[in-house]
Amino acid sequence: NAGVTQTPKFQVLKTGQSMTLQCAQDMNHNSMYWYRQDPGMGLRLIYYSASEGTTDKGEVPNGYNVSRLNKREFSLRLESAAPSQTSVYFCASTEGKGAQNSPLHFGNGTRLTVT
Amino acid sequence: AQSVTQLDSQVPVFEEAPVELRCNYSSSVSVYLFWYVQYPNQGLQLLLKYLSGSTLVKGINGFEAEFNKSQTSFHLRKPSVHISDTAEYFCAVRARSGYSTLTFGKGTMLLVSP
């Protein structure tokens, strides 16, 4: 049981380049999330998908877009990368609506550097 | 909306000493409470959660936390730490009703030295 799988694990981009971070879960979870983690800032929510077919902005959505491709997959796209987007990105999933007490399951992260 | 304050950004402690990591939250509605642990270069994993019932919750690796509703706190404790407990610890809250996302504190780095 792989849980939450993120690709790639590391990425270096130049300013202005674009890329897509991939996330897939095999737990039949309804809700999926993208967070970024920066030193001293904790985890900040970028976008989430409460259920297949829906996406919503989180705390820090500017500069990002997301796609809930199907129930398993939730991708995060940087259209024009900026140095301020240098961070560690985490994807997470949970059971979803009606299961507020269900914990989040996290992937191992993508370390992105924008030069 | 909910907010979480972790009062210490870093807690240094010697091996086999007790430790307490402090967490206070603010919410206008009832919440579920969680502690997550992040080991170096890994994702977060659940340490323990408070849903209802006994205010003392036991988790993995010998950790426990106590929910105090009047003080809106959920402090994490371990009576004797190991070097392997060196990690970052995050407190988080989520509203009990409706649909809401998890709100995290900024984390506390536990540094255990020999």
XYZ file of C-alpha atoms in Angstrom:
229
model
C 0.000 0.000 0.000
C 1.859 3.087 -1.281
C -0.404 5.727 0.348
C 0.297 9.163 -1.152
C 2.918 9.328 -3.912
C 4.447 12.591 -5.113
C 6.647 13.159 -8.147
C 9.227 14.478 -8.653
C 11.129 14.450 -5.354
C 13.435 17.297 -6.361
C 13.243 19.978 -9.033
C 15.244 23.049 -9.990
C 13.592 25.641 -12.204
C 14.666 28.939 -13.668
C 12.457 31.969 -13.107
C 9.606 31.958 -15.613
C 9.655 28.235 -16.312
C 6.573 26.121 -15.718
C 6.101 22.712 -14.187
C 3.493 20.359 -12.783
C 3.803 18.501 -9.496
C 2.000 15.166 -9.518
C 0.211 13.499 -6.622
C -1.658 10.192 -6.472
C -3.290 8.323 -3.580
C -4.457 4.726 -3.450
C -6.625 4.900 -0.308
C -9.887 5.765 -2.062
C -9.912 9.126 -0.291
C -12.291 11.836 -1.394
C -10.337 14.942 -0.332
C -6.875 15.980 -1.457
C -4.673 18.941 -0.546
C -1.555 20.805 -1.581
C 0.566 22.509 1.102
C 3.828 24.363 1.002
C 6.284 24.306 3.896
C 8.729 27.129 4.521
C 11.054 27.564 7.519
C 9.255 29.162 10.455
C 5.949 29.289 8.569
C 4.578 25.809 9.199
C 2.360 24.323 6.508
C 0.235 26.652 4.443
C -2.624 25.400 2.308
C -2.366 26.285 -1.382
C -5.399 24.540 -2.882
C -7.643 21.671 -1.961
C -10.217 19.398 -3.530
C -12.964 18.369 -1.131
C -14.236 15.775 -3.591
C -13.693 14.703 -7.173
C -14.781 17.478 -9.503
C -14.266 20.364 -7.066
C -11.279 22.546 -6.228
C -10.959 25.521 -3.887
C -8.341 28.088 -2.958
C -6.518 27.827 0.301
C -4.451 30.381 2.168
C -1.755 31.019 -0.475
C -3.127 30.230 -3.984
C -1.488 33.012 -6.017
C 0.818 31.715 -8.741
C -0.606 28.193 -8.682
C -3.291 26.182 -10.421
C -4.603 22.711 -9.684
C -6.386 19.899 -11.475
C -8.297 17.049 -9.848
C -7.771 14.620 -12.694
C -9.805 11.815 -11.109
C -10.414 10.509 -7.608
C -6.795 9.329 -7.253
C -4.842 12.205 -8.757
C -4.437 15.879 -7.870
C -1.799 17.954 -9.662
C -0.322 21.365 -8.857
C 0.917 23.615 -11.668
C 3.277 26.575 -11.538
C 2.724 28.508 -14.761
C 5.620 30.960 -14.368
C 7.876 30.062 -11.480
C 9.259 32.765 -9.189
C 12.020 32.568 -6.547
C 9.320 33.106 -3.864
C 7.943 29.690 -4.816
C 11.102 27.951 -3.644
C 9.690 25.618 -1.008
C 8.873 22.055 -0.073
C 5.492 21.013 -1.412
C 3.366 18.348 0.236
C 0.319 16.582 -1.073
C -2.108 15.036 1.406
C -5.406 13.163 1.335
C -8.195 12.256 3.731
C -11.566 10.565 3.659
C -13.453 13.792 3.085
C -16.892 15.139 3.894
C -18.579 13.591 6.908
C -15.190 12.481 8.212
C -13.794 15.609 9.814
C -12.074 13.433 12.428
C -10.139 11.522 9.795
C -6.403 12.353 9.771
C -4.498 13.538 6.728
C -2.064 11.203 5.005
C 0.961 12.959 3.525
C 3.333 12.261 0.692
C 7.087 12.652 1.172
C 7.250 16.034 -0.498
C 8.776 17.744 -3.529
C 11.714 20.084 -2.925
C 11.506 22.877 -5.465
C 14.197 25.505 -6.029
C 13.570 28.433 -8.352
C 16.679 30.359 -9.394
C -12.086 30.030 11.552
C -9.490 28.342 13.701
C -5.932 29.243 14.649
C -3.143 27.357 16.375
C -0.232 28.735 18.375
C 2.769 26.610 19.189
C 4.536 28.573 21.851
C 8.061 27.293 21.269
C 9.788 27.171 17.899
C 12.585 25.001 19.273
C 12.911 22.821 22.370
C 16.346 21.403 23.223
C 16.406 18.526 25.695
C 18.787 15.819 26.847
C 18.137 12.160 26.163
C 15.952 10.417 28.798
C 14.605 13.758 30.074
C 10.864 14.533 29.993
C 9.513 17.002 27.463
C 6.375 19.051 26.920
C 5.540 20.772 23.632
C 2.883 23.406 24.053
C -0.093 24.064 21.797
C -2.949 26.532 22.204
C -5.811 26.943 19.787
C -8.597 29.374 19.078
C -11.944 28.458 17.567
C -15.562 29.627 17.703
C -16.770 26.037 17.158
C -15.910 22.633 18.582
C -12.810 21.090 17.071
C -10.877 17.898 16.660
C -7.203 18.152 17.661
C -4.175 16.440 16.165
C -0.425 16.193 16.627
C 1.757 15.279 13.654
C 5.479 14.500 13.560
C 7.874 15.176 10.699
C 11.230 13.400 10.660
C 14.004 14.934 8.527
C 13.303 14.820 4.796
C 9.973 13.078 5.245
C 6.293 13.935 5.131
C 4.136 14.377 8.210
C 2.672 11.410 10.022
C -0.042 11.281 12.649
C 1.179 11.032 16.237
C -2.180 11.165 18.015
C -5.622 12.757 17.865
C -8.313 13.887 20.276
C -11.838 13.191 19.114
C -13.925 12.895 22.306
C -14.037 11.192 25.688
C -10.978 11.004 27.924
C -8.953 14.180 27.767
C -5.686 12.228 27.957
C -4.809 10.749 24.592
C -2.031 8.251 23.994
C -0.216 8.089 20.693
C 2.648 6.307 19.023
C 6.226 6.194 20.295
C 5.230 6.824 23.931
C 3.788 10.302 23.364
C 0.601 11.515 25.001
C -1.376 14.748 24.955
C -3.925 16.314 27.249
C -6.906 18.289 26.020
C -7.857 21.194 28.275
C -11.024 22.853 27.057
C -11.011 25.731 29.533
C -7.465 26.701 28.590
C -7.948 25.762 24.906
C -4.718 23.796 25.030
C -3.506 20.448 23.736
C 0.038 19.997 25.047
C 2.161 17.044 23.958
C 4.296 15.165 26.497
C 6.746 12.329 26.723
C 8.233 11.167 30.050
C 11.605 10.127 28.599
C 12.827 11.119 25.131
C 15.227 9.313 22.811
C 17.636 10.642 20.233
C 15.282 9.238 17.596
C 12.529 11.628 18.756
C 14.440 14.510 17.170
C 11.913 15.872 14.692
C 9.500 18.709 14.065
C 6.095 18.458 15.730
C 2.955 20.143 14.462
C -0.285 20.748 16.315
C -3.429 21.029 14.163
C -7.162 21.618 14.559
C -10.214 21.010 12.424
C -13.842 21.997 12.990
C -16.113 19.126 13.991
C -19.053 20.020 11.813
C -19.482 20.952 8.193
C -16.465 20.765 5.929
C -13.287 22.609 6.771
C -9.619 22.133 6.213
C -6.967 21.365 8.807
C -5.215 24.362 10.359
C -1.623 23.824 11.442
C 0.585 25.580 13.948
C 4.037 26.698 12.849
C 5.753 23.710 14.396
C 8.159 22.995 17.250
C 11.550 21.499 16.552
C 12.484 18.984 19.261
C 16.250 18.584 19.503
C 17.364 15.644 21.635
C 21.046 15.454 22.495
C 23.027 12.751 24.312
